[in-house]
CSV table of C-alpha atoms in Angstrom, one decimal:
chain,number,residue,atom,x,y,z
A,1,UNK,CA,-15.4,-6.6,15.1
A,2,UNK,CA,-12.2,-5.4,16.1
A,3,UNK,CA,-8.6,-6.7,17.0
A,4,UNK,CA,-6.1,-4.9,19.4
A,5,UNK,CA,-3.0,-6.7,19.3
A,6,UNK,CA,-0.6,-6.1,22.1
A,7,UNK,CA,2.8,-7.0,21.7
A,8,UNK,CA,5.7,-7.2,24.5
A,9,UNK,CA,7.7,-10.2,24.0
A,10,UNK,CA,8.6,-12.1,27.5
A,11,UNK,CA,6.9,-9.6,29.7
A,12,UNK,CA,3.6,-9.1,28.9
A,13,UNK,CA,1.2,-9.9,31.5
A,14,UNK,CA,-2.2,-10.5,32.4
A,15,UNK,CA,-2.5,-7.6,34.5
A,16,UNK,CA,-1.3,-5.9,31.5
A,17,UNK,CA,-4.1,-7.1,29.1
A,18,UNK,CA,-6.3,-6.5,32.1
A,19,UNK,CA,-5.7,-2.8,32.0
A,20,UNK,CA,-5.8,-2.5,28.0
A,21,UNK,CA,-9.1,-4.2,28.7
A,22,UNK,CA,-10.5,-1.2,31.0
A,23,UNK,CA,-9.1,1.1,28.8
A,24,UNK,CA,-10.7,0.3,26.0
A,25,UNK,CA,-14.2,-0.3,27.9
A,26,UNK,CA,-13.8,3.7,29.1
A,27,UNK,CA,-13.3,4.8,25.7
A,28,UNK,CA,-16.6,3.2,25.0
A,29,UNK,CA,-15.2,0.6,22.5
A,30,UNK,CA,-17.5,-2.2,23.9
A,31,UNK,CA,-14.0,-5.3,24.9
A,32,UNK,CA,-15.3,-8.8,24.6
A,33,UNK,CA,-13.1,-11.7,24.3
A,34,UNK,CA,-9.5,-11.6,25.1
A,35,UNK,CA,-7.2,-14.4,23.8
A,36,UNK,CA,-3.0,-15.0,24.2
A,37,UNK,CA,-1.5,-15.6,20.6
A,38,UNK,CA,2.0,-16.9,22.9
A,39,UNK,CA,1.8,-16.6,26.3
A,40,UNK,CA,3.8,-13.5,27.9
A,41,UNK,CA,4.6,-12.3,24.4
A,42,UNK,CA,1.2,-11.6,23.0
A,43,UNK,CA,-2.2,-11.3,22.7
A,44,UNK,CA,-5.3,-10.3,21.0
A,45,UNK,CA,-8.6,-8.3,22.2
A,46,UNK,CA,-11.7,-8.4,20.5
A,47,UNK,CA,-14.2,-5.0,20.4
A,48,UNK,CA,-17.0,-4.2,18.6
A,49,UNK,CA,-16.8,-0.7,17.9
A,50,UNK,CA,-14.4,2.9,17.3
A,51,UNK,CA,-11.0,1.6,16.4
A,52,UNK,CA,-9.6,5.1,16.0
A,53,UNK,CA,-10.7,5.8,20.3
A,54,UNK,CA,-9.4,2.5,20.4
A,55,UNK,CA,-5.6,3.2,19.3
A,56,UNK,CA,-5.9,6.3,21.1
A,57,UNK,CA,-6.7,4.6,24.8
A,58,UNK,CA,-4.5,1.7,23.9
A,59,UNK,CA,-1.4,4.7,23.1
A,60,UNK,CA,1.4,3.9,25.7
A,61,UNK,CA,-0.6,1.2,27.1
A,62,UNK,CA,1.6,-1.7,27.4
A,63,UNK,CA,5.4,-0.2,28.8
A,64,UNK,CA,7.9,-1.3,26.1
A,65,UNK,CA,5.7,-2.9,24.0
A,66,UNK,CA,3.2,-2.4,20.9
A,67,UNK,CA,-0.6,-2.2,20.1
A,68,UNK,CA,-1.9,-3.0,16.9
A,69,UNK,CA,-5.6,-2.2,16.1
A,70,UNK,CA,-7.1,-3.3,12.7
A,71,UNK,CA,-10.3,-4.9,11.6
A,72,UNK,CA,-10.7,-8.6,12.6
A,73,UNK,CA,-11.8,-9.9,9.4
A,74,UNK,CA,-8.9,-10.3,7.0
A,75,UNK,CA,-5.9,-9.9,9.6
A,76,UNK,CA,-3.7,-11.9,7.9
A,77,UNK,CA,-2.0,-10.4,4.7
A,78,UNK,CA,-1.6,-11.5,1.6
A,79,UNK,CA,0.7,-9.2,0.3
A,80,UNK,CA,3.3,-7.3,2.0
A,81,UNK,CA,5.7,-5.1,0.2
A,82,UNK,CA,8.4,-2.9,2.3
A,83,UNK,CA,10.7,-0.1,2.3
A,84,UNK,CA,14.9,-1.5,2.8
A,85,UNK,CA,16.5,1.2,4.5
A,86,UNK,CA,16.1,1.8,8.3
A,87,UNK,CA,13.0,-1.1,7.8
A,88,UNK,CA,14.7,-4.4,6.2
A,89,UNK,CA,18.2,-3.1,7.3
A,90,UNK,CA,19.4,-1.4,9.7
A,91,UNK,CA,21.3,1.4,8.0
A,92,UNK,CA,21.2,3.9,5.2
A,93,UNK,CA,23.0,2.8,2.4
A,94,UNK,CA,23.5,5.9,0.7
A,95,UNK,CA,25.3,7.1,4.6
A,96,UNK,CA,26.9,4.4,4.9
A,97,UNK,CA,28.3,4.7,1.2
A,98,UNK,CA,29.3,8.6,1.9
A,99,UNK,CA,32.0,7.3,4.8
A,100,UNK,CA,33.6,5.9,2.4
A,101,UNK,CA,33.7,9.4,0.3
A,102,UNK,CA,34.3,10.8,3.9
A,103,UNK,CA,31.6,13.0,3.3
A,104,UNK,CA,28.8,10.6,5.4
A,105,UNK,CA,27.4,14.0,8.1
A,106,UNK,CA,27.2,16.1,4.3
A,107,UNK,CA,24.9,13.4,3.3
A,108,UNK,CA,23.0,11.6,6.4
A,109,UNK,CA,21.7,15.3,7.4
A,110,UNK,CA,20.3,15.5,4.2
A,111,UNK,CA,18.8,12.0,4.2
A,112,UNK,CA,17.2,12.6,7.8
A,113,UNK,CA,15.6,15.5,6.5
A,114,UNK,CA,14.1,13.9,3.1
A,115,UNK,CA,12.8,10.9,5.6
A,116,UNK,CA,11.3,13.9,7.9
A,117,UNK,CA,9.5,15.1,5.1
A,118,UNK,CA,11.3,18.3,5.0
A,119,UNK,CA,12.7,18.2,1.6
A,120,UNK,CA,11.7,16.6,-1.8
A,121,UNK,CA,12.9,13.1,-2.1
A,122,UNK,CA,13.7,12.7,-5.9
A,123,UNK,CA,15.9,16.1,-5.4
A,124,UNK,CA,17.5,15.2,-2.6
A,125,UNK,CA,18.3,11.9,-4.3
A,126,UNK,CA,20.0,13.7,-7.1
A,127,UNK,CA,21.9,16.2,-4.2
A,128,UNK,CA,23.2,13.3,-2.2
A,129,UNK,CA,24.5,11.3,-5.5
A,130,UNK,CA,25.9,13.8,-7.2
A,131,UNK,CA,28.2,14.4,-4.0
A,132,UNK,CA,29.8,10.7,-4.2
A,133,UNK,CA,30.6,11.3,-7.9
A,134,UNK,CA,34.1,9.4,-9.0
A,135,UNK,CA,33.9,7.4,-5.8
A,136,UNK,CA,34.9,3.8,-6.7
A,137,UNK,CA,32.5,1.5,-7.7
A,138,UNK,CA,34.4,-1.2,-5.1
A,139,UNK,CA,33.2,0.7,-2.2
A,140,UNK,CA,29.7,-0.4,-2.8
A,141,UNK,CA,30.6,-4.7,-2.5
A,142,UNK,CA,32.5,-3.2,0.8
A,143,UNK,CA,29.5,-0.9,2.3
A,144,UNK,CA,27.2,-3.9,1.4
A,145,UNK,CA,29.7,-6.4,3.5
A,146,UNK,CA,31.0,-4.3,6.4
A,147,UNK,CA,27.6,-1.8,6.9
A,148,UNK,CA,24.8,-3.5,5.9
A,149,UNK,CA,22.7,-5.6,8.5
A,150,UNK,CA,19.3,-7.4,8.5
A,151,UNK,CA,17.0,-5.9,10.7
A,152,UNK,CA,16.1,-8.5,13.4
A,153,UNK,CA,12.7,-10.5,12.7
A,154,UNK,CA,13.0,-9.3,8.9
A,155,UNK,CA,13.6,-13.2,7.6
A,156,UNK,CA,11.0,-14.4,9.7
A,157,UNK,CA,8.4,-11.9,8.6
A,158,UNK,CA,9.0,-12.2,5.0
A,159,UNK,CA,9.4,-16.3,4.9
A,160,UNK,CA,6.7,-16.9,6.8
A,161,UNK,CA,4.6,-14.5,5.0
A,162,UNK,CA,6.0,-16.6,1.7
A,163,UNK,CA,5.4,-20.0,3.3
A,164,UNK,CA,1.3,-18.9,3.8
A,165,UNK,CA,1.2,-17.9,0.4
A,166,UNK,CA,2.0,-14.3,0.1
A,167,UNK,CA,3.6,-11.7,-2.5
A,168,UNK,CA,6.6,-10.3,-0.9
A,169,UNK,CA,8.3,-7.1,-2.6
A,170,UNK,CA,11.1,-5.0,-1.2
A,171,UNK,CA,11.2,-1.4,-3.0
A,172,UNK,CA,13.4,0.6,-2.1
A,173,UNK,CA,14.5,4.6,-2.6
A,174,UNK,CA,17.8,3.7,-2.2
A,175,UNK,CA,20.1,1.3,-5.3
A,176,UNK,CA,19.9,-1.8,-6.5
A,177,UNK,CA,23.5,-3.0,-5.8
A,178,UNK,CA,22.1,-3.0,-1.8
A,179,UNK,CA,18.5,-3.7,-2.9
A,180,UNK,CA,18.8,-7.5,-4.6
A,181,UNK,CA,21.6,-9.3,-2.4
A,182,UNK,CA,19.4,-8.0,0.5
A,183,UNK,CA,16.2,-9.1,-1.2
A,184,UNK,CA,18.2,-12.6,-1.9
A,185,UNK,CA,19.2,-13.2,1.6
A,186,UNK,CA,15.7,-12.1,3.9
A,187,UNK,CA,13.8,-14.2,1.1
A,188,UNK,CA,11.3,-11.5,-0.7
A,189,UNK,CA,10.0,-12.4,-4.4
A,190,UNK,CA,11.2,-9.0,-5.9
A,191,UNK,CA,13.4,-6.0,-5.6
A,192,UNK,CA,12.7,-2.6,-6.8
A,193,UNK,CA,15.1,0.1,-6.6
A,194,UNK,CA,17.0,2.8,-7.9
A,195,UNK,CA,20.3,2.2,-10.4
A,196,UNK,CA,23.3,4.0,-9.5
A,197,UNK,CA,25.2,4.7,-12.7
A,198,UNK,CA,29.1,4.2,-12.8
A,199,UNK,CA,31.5,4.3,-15.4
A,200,UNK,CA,35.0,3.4,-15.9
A,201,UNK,CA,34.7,1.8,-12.5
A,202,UNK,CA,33.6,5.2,-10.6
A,203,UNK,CA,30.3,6.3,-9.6
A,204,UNK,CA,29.0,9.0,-12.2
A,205,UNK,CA,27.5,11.3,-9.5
A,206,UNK,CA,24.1,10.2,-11.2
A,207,UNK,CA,21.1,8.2,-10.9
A,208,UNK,CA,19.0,6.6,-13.5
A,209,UNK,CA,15.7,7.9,-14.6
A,210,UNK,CA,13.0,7.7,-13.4
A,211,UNK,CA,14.2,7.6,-9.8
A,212,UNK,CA,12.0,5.3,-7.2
A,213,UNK,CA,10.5,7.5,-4.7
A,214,UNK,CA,6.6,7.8,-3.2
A,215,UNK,CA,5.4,7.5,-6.0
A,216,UNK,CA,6.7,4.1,-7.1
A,217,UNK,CA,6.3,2.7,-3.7
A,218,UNK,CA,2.4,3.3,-4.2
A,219,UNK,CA,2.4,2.3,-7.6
A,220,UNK,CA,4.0,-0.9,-7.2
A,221,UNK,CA,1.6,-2.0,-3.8
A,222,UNK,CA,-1.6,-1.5,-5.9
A,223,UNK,CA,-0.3,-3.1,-9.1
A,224,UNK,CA,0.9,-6.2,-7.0
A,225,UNK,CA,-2.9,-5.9,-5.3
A,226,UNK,CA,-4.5,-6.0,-8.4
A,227,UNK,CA,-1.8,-8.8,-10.5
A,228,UNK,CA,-3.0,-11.0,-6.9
A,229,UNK,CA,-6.6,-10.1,-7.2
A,230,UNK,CA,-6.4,-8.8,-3.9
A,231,UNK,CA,-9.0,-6.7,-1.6
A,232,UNK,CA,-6.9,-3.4,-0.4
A,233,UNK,CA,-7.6,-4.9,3.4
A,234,UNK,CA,-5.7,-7.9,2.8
A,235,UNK,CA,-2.2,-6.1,2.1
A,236,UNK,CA,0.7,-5.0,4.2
A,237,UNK,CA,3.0,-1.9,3.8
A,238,UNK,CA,6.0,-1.0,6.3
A,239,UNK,CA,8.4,1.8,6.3
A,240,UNK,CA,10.3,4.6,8.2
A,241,UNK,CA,10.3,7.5,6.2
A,242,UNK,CA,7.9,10.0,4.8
A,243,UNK,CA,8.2,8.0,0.8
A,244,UNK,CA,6.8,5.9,2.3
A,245,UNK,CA,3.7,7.3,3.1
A,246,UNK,CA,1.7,7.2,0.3
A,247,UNK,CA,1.7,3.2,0.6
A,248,UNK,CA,1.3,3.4,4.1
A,249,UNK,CA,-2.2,5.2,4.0
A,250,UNK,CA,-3.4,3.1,1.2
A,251,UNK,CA,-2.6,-0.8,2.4
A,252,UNK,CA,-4.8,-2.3,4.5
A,253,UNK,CA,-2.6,-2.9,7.3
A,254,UNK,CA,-0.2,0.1,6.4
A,255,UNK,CA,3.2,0.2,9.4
A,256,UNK,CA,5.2,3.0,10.4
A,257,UNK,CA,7.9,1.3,11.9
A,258,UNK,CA,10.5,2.9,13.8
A,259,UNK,CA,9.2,5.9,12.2
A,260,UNK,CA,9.9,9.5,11.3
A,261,UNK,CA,7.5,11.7,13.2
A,262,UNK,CA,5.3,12.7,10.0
A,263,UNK,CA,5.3,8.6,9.4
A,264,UNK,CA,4.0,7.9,12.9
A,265,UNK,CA,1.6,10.4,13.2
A,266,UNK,CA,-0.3,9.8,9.8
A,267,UNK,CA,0.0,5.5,9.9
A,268,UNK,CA,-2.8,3.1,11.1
A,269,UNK,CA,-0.7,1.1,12.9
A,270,UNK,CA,3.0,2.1,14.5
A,271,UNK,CA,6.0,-0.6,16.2
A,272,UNK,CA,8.5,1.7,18.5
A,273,UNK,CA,9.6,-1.0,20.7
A,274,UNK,CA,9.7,-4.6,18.9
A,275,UNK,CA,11.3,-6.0,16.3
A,276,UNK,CA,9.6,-7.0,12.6
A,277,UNK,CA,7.7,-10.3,14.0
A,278,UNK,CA,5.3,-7.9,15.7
A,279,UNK,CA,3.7,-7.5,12.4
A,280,UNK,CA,3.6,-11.4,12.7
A,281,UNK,CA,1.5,-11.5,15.8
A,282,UNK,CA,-0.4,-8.5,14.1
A,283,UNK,CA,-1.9,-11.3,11.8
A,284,UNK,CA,-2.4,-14.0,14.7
A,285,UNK,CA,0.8,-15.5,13.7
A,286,UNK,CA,2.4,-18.0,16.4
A,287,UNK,CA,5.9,-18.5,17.0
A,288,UNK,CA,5.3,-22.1,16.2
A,289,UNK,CA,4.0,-21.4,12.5
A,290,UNK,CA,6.9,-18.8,11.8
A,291,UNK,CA,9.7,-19.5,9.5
A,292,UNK,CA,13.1,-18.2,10.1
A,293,UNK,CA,15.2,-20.1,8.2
């Protein structure tokens, strides 16, 4: 069996599931049971077969809201590990870090089209540090007080995820002077990201080798899978951007969220609208079990 999950906090209705319901029934997905995880915020929809006609019916279904669809065995996760910038934050450090170079358009429209997919992300790392070389190593505690804000529903996602027994990694493409305090205050057992090197109190203009990109997003989600003894279908991957794509494809419940267009296209399971505790209710989660503190 399958579970759509659809997700509109405070106005989701039963007219609404009513019509995800027929929806799924044309595509030929055979609907049975229908159950609300929290009244008027979400619910689940059982089906027996074709999950991928499923997500297309279900596309645009619910007006400001979400649809998850995943196998019904093994929903909840057991490991989740996530991508910081534009996911777990709401900024991108290494922008937010050029305005204070007062270089931040140079740099953001060459982040933007590294997420897009349209350059290589290890080069366009190098590109964008090598432009904030001799830029004070103070303007990083200052980016990381005045810039740098938790995405809503990160805390709860990650703690409650914690609290029920799961890994939680954060790893990052972007440094670890953003990467650990943020890591330390949404709650997640490790940080993984790249080291910006600085000397004589000024950023170098260089990055440490070997620089955390696709690569070491994937690597990192199957060596956690296999360190917890983990089936691939009980894991959870989110991100924006197309490094994080790789781990996307191969979790079992792998999130574009917010996404890139190449992120969204290729991803199992996409959240436009909501905030991170949709990927709460994505594992049957209840407000009343969530930790947020």
């Amino acid at each position: 069996m399958f579970i759509a999950t659809l997700i509109a906090p405070g106005t989701l209705s039963g007219g609404d599931i009513s019509a995800a319901r027929d929806r799924l029934a044309e595509a030929g997905c055979a609907p049975a049971d229908t159950a609300w995880i929290d009244d008027g915020f979400a619910a689940d929809m059982t089906f027996a077969e074709l999950p991928e006609a499923a997500r297309t019916a279900l596309e645009g279904a619910i007006p400001g809201g979400d649809v998850v669809v995943q196998a019904a065995a093994g929903r909840e996760k057991k490991l989740l590990v996530a991508d910081m910038d534009s996911t777990m934050i709401t900024v991108e450090c290494i922008d937010e870090l050029a305005d204070y170079a007062g270089i931040k358009p140079q740099i953001a429209e060459i982040t933007e089209r590294a997420m897009r997919g349209e350059l290589d992300f290890e080069a366009a790392l190098d590109a964008r540090v090598a432009l904030l070389a001799d830029l004070d190593e103070a303007a990083i505690g200052t980016c990381l007080k005045e810039r740098v804000v938790i995405m809503p529903g990160a805390a709860a996602l990650v703690r409650t995820m914690k609290a029920r027994g799961a890994l939680t990694v954060l790893v990052s493409g972007g440094f670890t002077r953003f990467a650990e305090p943020v890591a330390a205050t949404i709650g997640f057992d490790r940080a993984i990201a790249n080291r910006l090197l600085i000397e004589g109190g000024v950023l170098t203009g260089k990055v440490a080798k070997p620089i955390v990109g696709s690569y070491t997003k994937l690597e990192t989600l199957l060596a956690a899978t296999a360190e917890r003894g983990l089936a691939a279908a009980a894991t959870l991957a989110v991100g924006d951007g197309a490094n994080d794509l790789a781990m996307i494809e191969r979790a079992g419940l792998g999130v574009a969220y917010r996404a890139k267009p190449i992120v969204a296209a290729a991803a199992a399971a996409r959240v436009d609208h909501n905030d991170l505790t949709a990927l709460l209710y994505a594992q049957g989660i209840r407000r009343e079990d969530w930790v947020s503190g």
